[in-house]
Coordinates of C-alpha atoms in Angstrom, one line a residue:
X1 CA 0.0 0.0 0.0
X2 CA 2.7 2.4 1.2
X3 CA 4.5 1.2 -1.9
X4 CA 1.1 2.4 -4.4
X5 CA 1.0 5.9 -2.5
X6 CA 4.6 6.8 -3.4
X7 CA 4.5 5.8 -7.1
X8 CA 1.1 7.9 -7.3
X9 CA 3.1 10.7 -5.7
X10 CA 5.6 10.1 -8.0
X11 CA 3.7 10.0 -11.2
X12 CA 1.6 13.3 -10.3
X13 CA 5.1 15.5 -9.9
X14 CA 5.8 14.3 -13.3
X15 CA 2.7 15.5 -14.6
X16 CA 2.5 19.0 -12.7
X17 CA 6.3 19.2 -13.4
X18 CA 5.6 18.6 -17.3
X19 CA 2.4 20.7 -16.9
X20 CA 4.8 23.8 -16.0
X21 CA 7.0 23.2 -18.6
X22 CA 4.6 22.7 -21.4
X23 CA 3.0 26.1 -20.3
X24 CA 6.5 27.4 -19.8
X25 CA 7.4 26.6 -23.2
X26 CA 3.9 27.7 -24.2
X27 CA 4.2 30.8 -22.4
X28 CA 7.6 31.5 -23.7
X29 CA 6.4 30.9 -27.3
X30 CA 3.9 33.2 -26.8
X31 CA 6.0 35.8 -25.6
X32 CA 8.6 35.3 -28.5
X33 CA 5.6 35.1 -31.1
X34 CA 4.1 38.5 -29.7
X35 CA 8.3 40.1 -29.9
X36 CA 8.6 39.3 -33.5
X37 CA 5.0 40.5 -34.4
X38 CA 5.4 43.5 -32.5
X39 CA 8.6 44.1 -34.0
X40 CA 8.2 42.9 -37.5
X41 CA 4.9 45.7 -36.9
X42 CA 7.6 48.3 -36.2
X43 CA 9.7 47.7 -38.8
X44 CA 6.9 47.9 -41.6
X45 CA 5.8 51.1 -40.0
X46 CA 9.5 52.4 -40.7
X47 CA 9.3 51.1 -44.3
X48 CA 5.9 53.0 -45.0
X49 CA 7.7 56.2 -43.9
X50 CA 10.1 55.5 -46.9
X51 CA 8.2 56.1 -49.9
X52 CA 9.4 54.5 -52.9
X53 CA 9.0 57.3 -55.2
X54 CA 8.0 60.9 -54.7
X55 CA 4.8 62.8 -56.6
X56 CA 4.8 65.1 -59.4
X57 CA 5.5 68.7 -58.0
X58 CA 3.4 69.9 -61.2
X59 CA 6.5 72.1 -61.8
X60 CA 9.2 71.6 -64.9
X61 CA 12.2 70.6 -63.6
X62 CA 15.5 70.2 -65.3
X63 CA 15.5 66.5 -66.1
X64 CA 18.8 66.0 -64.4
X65 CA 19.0 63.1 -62.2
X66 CA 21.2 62.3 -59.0
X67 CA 20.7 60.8 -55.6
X68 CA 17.7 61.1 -54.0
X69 CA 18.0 57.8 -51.2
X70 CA 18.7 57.8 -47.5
X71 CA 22.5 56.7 -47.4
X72 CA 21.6 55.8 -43.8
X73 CA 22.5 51.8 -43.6
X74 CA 20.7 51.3 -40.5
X75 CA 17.5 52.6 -42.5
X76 CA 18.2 50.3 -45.4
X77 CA 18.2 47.3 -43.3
X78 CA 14.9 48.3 -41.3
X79 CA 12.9 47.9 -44.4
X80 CA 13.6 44.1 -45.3
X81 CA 10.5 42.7 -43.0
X82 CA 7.8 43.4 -45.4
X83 CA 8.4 44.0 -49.3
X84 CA 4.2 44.4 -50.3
X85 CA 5.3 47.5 -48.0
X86 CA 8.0 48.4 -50.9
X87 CA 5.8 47.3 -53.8
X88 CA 3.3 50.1 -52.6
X89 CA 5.8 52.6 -52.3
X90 CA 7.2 52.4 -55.7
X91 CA 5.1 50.2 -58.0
X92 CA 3.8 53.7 -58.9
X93 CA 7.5 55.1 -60.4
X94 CA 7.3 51.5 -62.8
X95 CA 5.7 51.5 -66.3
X96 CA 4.4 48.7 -68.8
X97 CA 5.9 49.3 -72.4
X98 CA 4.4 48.2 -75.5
X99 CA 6.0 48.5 -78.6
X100 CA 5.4 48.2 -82.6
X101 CA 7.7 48.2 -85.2
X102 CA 8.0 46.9 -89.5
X103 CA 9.9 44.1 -90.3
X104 CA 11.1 44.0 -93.8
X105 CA 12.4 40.8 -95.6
X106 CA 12.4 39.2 -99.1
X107 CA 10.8 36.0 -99.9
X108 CA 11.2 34.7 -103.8
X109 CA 12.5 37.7 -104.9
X110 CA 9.6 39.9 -103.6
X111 CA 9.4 42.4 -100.4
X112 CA 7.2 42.1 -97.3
X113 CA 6.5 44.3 -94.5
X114 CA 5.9 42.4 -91.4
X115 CA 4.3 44.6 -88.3
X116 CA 6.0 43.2 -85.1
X117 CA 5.0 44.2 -81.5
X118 CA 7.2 44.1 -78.2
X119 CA 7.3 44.7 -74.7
X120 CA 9.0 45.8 -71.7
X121 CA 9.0 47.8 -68.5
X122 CA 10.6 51.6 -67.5
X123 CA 11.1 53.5 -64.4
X124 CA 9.6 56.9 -64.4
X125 CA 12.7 59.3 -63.3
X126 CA 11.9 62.5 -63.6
X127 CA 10.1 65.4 -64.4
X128 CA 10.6 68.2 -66.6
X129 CA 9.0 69.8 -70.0
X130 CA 7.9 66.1 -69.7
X131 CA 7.1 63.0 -67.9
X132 CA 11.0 61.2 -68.8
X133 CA 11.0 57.4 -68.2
X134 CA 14.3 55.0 -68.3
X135 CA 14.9 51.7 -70.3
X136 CA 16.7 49.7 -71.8
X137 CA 17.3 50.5 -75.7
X138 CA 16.7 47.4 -77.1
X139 CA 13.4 47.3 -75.6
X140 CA 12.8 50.2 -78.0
X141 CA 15.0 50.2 -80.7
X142 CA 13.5 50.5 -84.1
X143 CA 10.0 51.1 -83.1
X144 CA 7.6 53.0 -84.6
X145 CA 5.3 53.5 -82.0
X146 CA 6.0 53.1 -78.2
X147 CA 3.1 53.1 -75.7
X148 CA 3.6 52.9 -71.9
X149 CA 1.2 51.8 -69.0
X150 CA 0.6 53.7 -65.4
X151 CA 0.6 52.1 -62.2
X152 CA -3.7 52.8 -62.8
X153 CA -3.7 51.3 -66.0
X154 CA -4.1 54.2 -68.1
X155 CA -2.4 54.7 -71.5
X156 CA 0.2 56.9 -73.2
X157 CA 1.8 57.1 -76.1
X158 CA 5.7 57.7 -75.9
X159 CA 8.7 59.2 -77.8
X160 CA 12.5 58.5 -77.4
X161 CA 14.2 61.6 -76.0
X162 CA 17.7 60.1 -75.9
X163 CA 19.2 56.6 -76.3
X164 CA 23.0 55.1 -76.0
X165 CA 23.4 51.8 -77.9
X166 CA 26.6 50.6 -75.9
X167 CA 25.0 51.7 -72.8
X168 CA 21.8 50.0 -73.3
X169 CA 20.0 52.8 -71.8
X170 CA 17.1 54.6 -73.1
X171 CA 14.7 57.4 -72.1
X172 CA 11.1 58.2 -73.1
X173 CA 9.4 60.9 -72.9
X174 CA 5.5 61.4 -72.3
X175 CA 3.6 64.8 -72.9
X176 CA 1.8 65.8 -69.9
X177 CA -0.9 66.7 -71.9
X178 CA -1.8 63.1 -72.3
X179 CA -2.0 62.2 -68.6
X180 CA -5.4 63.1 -66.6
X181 CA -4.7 64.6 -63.9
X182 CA -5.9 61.7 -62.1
X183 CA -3.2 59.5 -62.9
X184 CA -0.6 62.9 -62.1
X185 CA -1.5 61.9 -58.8
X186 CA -1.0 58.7 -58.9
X187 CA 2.2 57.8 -60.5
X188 CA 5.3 58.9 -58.6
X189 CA 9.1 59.6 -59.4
X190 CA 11.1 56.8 -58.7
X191 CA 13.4 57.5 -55.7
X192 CA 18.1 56.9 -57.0
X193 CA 19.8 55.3 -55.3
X194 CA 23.6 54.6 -54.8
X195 CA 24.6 51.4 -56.4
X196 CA 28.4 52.3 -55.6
X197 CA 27.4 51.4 -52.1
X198 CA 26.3 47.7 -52.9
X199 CA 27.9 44.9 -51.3
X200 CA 27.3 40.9 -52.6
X201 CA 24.4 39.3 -50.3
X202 CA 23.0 42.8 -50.4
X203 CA 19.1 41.5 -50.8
X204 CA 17.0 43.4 -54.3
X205 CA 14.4 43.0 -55.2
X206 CA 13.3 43.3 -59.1
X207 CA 9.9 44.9 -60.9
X208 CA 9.0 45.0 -64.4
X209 CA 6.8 43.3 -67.0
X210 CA 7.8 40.1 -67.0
X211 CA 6.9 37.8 -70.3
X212 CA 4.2 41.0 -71.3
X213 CA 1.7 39.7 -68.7
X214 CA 1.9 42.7 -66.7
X215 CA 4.1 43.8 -63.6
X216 CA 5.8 41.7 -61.1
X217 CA 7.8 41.1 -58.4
X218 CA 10.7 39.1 -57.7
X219 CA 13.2 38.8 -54.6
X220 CA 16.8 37.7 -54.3
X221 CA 20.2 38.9 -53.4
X222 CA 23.0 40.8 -55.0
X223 CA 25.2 37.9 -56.6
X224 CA 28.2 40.3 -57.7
X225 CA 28.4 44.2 -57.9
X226 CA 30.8 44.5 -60.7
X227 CA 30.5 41.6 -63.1
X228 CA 31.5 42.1 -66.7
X229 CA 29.1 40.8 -69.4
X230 CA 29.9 40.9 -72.7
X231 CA 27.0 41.4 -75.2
X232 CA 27.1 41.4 -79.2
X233 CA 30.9 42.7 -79.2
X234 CA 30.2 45.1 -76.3
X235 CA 31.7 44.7 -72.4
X236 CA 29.4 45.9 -69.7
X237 CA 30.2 45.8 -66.0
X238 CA 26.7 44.8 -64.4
X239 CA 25.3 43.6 -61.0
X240 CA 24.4 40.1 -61.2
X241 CA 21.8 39.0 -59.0
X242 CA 19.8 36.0 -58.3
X243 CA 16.6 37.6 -58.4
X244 CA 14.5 36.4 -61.4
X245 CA 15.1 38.6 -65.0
X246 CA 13.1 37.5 -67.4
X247 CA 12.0 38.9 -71.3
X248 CA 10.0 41.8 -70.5
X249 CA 11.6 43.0 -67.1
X250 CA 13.8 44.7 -69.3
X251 CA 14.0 48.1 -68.7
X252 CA 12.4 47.6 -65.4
X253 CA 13.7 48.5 -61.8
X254 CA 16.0 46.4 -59.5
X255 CA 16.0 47.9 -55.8
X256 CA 17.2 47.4 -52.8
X257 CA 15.6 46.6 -49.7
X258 CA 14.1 50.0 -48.9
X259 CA 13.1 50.7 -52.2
X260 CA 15.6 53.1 -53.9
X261 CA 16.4 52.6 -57.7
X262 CA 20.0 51.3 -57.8
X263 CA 19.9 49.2 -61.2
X264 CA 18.2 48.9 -64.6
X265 CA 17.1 45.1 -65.5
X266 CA 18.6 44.0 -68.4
X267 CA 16.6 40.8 -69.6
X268 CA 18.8 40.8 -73.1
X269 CA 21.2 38.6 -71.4
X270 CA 19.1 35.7 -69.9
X271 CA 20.1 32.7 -71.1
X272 CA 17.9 29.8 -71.4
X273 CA 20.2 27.2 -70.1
X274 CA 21.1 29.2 -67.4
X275 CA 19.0 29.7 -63.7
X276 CA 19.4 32.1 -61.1
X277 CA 21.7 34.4 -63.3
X278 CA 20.2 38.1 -63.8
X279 CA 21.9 41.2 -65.0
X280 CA 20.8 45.1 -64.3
X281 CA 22.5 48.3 -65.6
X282 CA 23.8 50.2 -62.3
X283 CA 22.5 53.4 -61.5
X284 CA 24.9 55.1 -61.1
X285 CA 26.6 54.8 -64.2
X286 CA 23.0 55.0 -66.1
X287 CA 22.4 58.1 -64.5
X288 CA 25.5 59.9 -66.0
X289 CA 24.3 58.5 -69.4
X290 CA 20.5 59.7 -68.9
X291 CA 21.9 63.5 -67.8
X292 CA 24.4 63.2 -70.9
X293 CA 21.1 62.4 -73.0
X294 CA 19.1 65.1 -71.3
X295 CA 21.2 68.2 -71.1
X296 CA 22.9 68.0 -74.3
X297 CA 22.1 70.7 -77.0
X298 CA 20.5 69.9 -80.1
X299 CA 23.0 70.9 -82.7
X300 CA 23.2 71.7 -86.5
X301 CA 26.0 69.3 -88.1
X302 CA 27.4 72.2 -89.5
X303 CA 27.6 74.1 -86.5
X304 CA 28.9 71.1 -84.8
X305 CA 32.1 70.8 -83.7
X306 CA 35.3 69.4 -85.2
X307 CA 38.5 68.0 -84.0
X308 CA 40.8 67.2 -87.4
X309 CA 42.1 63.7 -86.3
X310 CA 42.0 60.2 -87.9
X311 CA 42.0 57.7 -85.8
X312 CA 41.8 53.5 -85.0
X313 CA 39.4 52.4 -82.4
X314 CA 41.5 50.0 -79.5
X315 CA 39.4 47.2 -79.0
X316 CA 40.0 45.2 -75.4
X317 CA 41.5 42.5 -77.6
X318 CA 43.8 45.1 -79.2
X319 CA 43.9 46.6 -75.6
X320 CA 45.4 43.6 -74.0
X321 CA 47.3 42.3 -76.9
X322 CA 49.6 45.4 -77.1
X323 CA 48.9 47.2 -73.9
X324 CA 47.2 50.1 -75.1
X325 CA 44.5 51.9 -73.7
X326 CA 41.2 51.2 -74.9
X327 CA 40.0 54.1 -76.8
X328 CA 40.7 56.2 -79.7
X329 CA 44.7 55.9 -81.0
X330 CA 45.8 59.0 -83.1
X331 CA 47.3 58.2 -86.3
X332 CA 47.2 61.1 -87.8
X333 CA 46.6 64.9 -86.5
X334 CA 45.6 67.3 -89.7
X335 CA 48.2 70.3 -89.6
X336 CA 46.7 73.7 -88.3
X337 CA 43.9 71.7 -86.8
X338 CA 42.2 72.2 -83.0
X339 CA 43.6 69.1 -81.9
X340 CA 47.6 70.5 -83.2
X341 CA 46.8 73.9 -81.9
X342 CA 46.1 72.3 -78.7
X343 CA 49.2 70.1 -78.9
X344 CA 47.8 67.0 -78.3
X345 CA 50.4 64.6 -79.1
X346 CA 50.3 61.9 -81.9
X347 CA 49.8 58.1 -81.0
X348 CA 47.9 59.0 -78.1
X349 CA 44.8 57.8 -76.9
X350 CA 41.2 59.7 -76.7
X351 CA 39.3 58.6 -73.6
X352 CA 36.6 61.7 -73.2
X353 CA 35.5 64.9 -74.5
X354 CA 33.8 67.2 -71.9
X355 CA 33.8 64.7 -69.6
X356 CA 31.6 62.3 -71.8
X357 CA 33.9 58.9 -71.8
X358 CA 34.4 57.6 -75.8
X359 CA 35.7 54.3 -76.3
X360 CA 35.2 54.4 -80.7
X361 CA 35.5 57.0 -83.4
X362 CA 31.9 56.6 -83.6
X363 CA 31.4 57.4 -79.9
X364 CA 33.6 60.3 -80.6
X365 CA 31.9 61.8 -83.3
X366 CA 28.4 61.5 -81.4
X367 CA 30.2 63.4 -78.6
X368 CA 31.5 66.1 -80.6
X369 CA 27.7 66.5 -82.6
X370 CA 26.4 67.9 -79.2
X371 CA 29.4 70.7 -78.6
X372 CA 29.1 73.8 -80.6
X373 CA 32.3 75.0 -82.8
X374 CA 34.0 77.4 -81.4
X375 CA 34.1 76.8 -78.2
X376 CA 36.6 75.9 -75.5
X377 CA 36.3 72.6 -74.2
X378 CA 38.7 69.6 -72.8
X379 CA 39.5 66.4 -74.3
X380 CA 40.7 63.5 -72.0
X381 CA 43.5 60.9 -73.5
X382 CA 46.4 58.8 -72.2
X383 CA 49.5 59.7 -73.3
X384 CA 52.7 57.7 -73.5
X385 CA 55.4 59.0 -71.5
X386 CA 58.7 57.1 -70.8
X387 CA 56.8 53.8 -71.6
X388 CA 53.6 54.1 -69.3
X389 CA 50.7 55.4 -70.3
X390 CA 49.3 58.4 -68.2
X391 CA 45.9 60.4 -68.1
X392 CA 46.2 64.2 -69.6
X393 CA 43.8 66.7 -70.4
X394 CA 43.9 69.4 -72.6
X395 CA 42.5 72.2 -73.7
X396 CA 40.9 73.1 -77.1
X397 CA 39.1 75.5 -78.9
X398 CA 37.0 73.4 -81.4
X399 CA 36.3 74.2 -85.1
X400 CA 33.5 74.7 -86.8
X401 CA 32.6 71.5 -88.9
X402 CA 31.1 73.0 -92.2
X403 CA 34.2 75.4 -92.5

């Protein structure tokens, strides 16, 4: 008997000793539930004070672009509890494109005209005589008509303002007069970021029109910051990401965690035996290429201006092959010329003019169509002094093409 009491003694402090842990543990759960809730509460309330974009001031502004994020890390990292937060924020700044553009080909000796249509994505980035909207240029190269989509689903046609080839970078403009002032209010300027600040494992997050069936999201992480890519003959340096790219997020927006623009998606280089690869344009070195396409004066070619060299373009092949700098290599300088005048020195190499970077006569010539004759400007080269090539800049008062 005395035997039975203990073992029933015994079995019910195993159950009220079990009974306080199981409501320990439940309690503690709880507790820890209610922390992360509360805090992953606190954390989307911060990311709602971030907006992704900012309205329309209804003002012109000067169409030049620069940063507009909060360098503040600690801020960054706040935002990465809840991304519907940052879809709401910037899903506004991001367009649909739709494209149309003639084909022509010969079939038995006979011409055809074959109307093709396209599609991709843009990142509104600024106002000024007009809505201006990013992308990539193959998404519109060779259309003849371009037609974006706001955030509310209304319509627009669109015209290209400006567009770099090599870059890969586009922009659109859209006249105000088209938009309601309804959709003014809703569609926002997409807030730039600072993609010089990325770091790999940085998480992004990519939007755009992916396959034409309307926008998207995607998540991921930053797989390299400075990867180089090269595409039909050209070298890019591009952040990779994991993040899914696919046909039609071209021209969209990769961000990062708190919603700030820091890359343009490039879906021209998905590959299809490739997974988990994606490629975007950073912004910061889009951004010098949009202002370059913005604040550049429309010139007559005659009133252009004119250098007077002849020159071979150094490929990186050429480049590594015979350690020259890639560029523009003088062969010949034409006598009383700007570039003699200004004693730039034969079998250098061209770099930039005005600051622009050129890589190819053809690059060089572009530059020099947007500088008016007859003014003073700078041209950047490497010159080859006792053996090494070094970085000089010189001076020049440029001619007048048609004289």
């Amino acid at each position: 008997m005395e035997k039975k009491k203990k073992h029933f003694w015994k079995k019910a402090a195993v159950v009220l000793f079990g009974g306080l842990l199981c409501g320990g543990v439940a309690s503690g759960t709880l507790a820890a539930y209610s922390y992360v809730q509360y805090h992953k509460e606190e954390k989307a309330e911060d990311v709602s004070q971030k907006p992704g974009g900012k309205p329309l001031s209804g003002q012109q502004g000067n169409g030049t672009l620069q940063y507009t994020g909060d360098k503040d890390a600690e801020a960054r990292v706040s935002s990465v509890y809840d991304v519907s937060v940052v879809w709401d924020n910037v899903i506004p700044s991001i367009v649909e494109i739709q494209t149309r553009s003639v084909q022509s080909y010969r079939f038995f000796g006979r011409d055809y005209e074959q109307e093709r249509s396209g599609s991709g994505s843009g990142v509104i980035i600024a106002q000024a005589e007009e809505l201006l909207i990013a992308t990539n240029n193959h998404v519109v190269d060779g259309a003849t008509a371009i037609e974006v989509t706001f955030v509310d689903g209304t319509k627009a046609e669109a015209e290209v303002r400006g567009c770099d080839a090599e870059e890969d970078i586009a922009v659109l403009a859209v006249d105000f007069a088209d938009l309601s002032e309804e959709t003014i209010k809703n569609i926002r300027i997409a807030t730039i970021g600072d993609s010089k600040e990325l770091s790999c494992g940085d998480m992004v997050i990519a939007i755009g029109n992916a396959a034409g069936k309307g926008q998207s999201l995607t998540v991921g992480y930053i797989s390299a910051v400075d990867r180089e890519v090269e595409i039909e003959g050209v070298r890019m340096r591009l952040i990779q990401t994991d993040a899914a790219i696919n046909p039609g997020n071209s021209g969209g927006a990769l961000l990062d965690a708190s919603g700030a623009l820091i890359g343009i998606n490039n879906a021209k280089l998905v590959a299809s035996d490739v997974e988990g690869i994606g490629y975007a344009i950073p912004i910061s070195e889009a951004v010098s290429v949009i202002n370059r396409m913005l604040n550049r004066e429309e010139i007559a070619y005659e009133d252009s201006a004119f250098l007077g060299i002849d020159g071979q373009d150094v490929t990186e092949n050429l480049s590594e092959v015979l350690n020259i700098p890639i560029g523009i290599y003088i062969s010949t300088i034409e006598k009383d010329s700007p570039a003699e005048k200004a004693g730039i020195p034969l079998y250098s190499v061209i770099t930039g003019v005005n600051g622009v970077t050129v890589k190819t006569e053809e690059q060089l010539k572009e530059a020099l169509g947007y500088i008016r004759g007859g003014t003073e400007g700078t041209v950047t080269l490497q010159e080859r002094v006792r053996g090494e090539y070094v970085e000089r800049e010189y001076q020049v008062v440029f001619g007048v093409r048609g004289k």
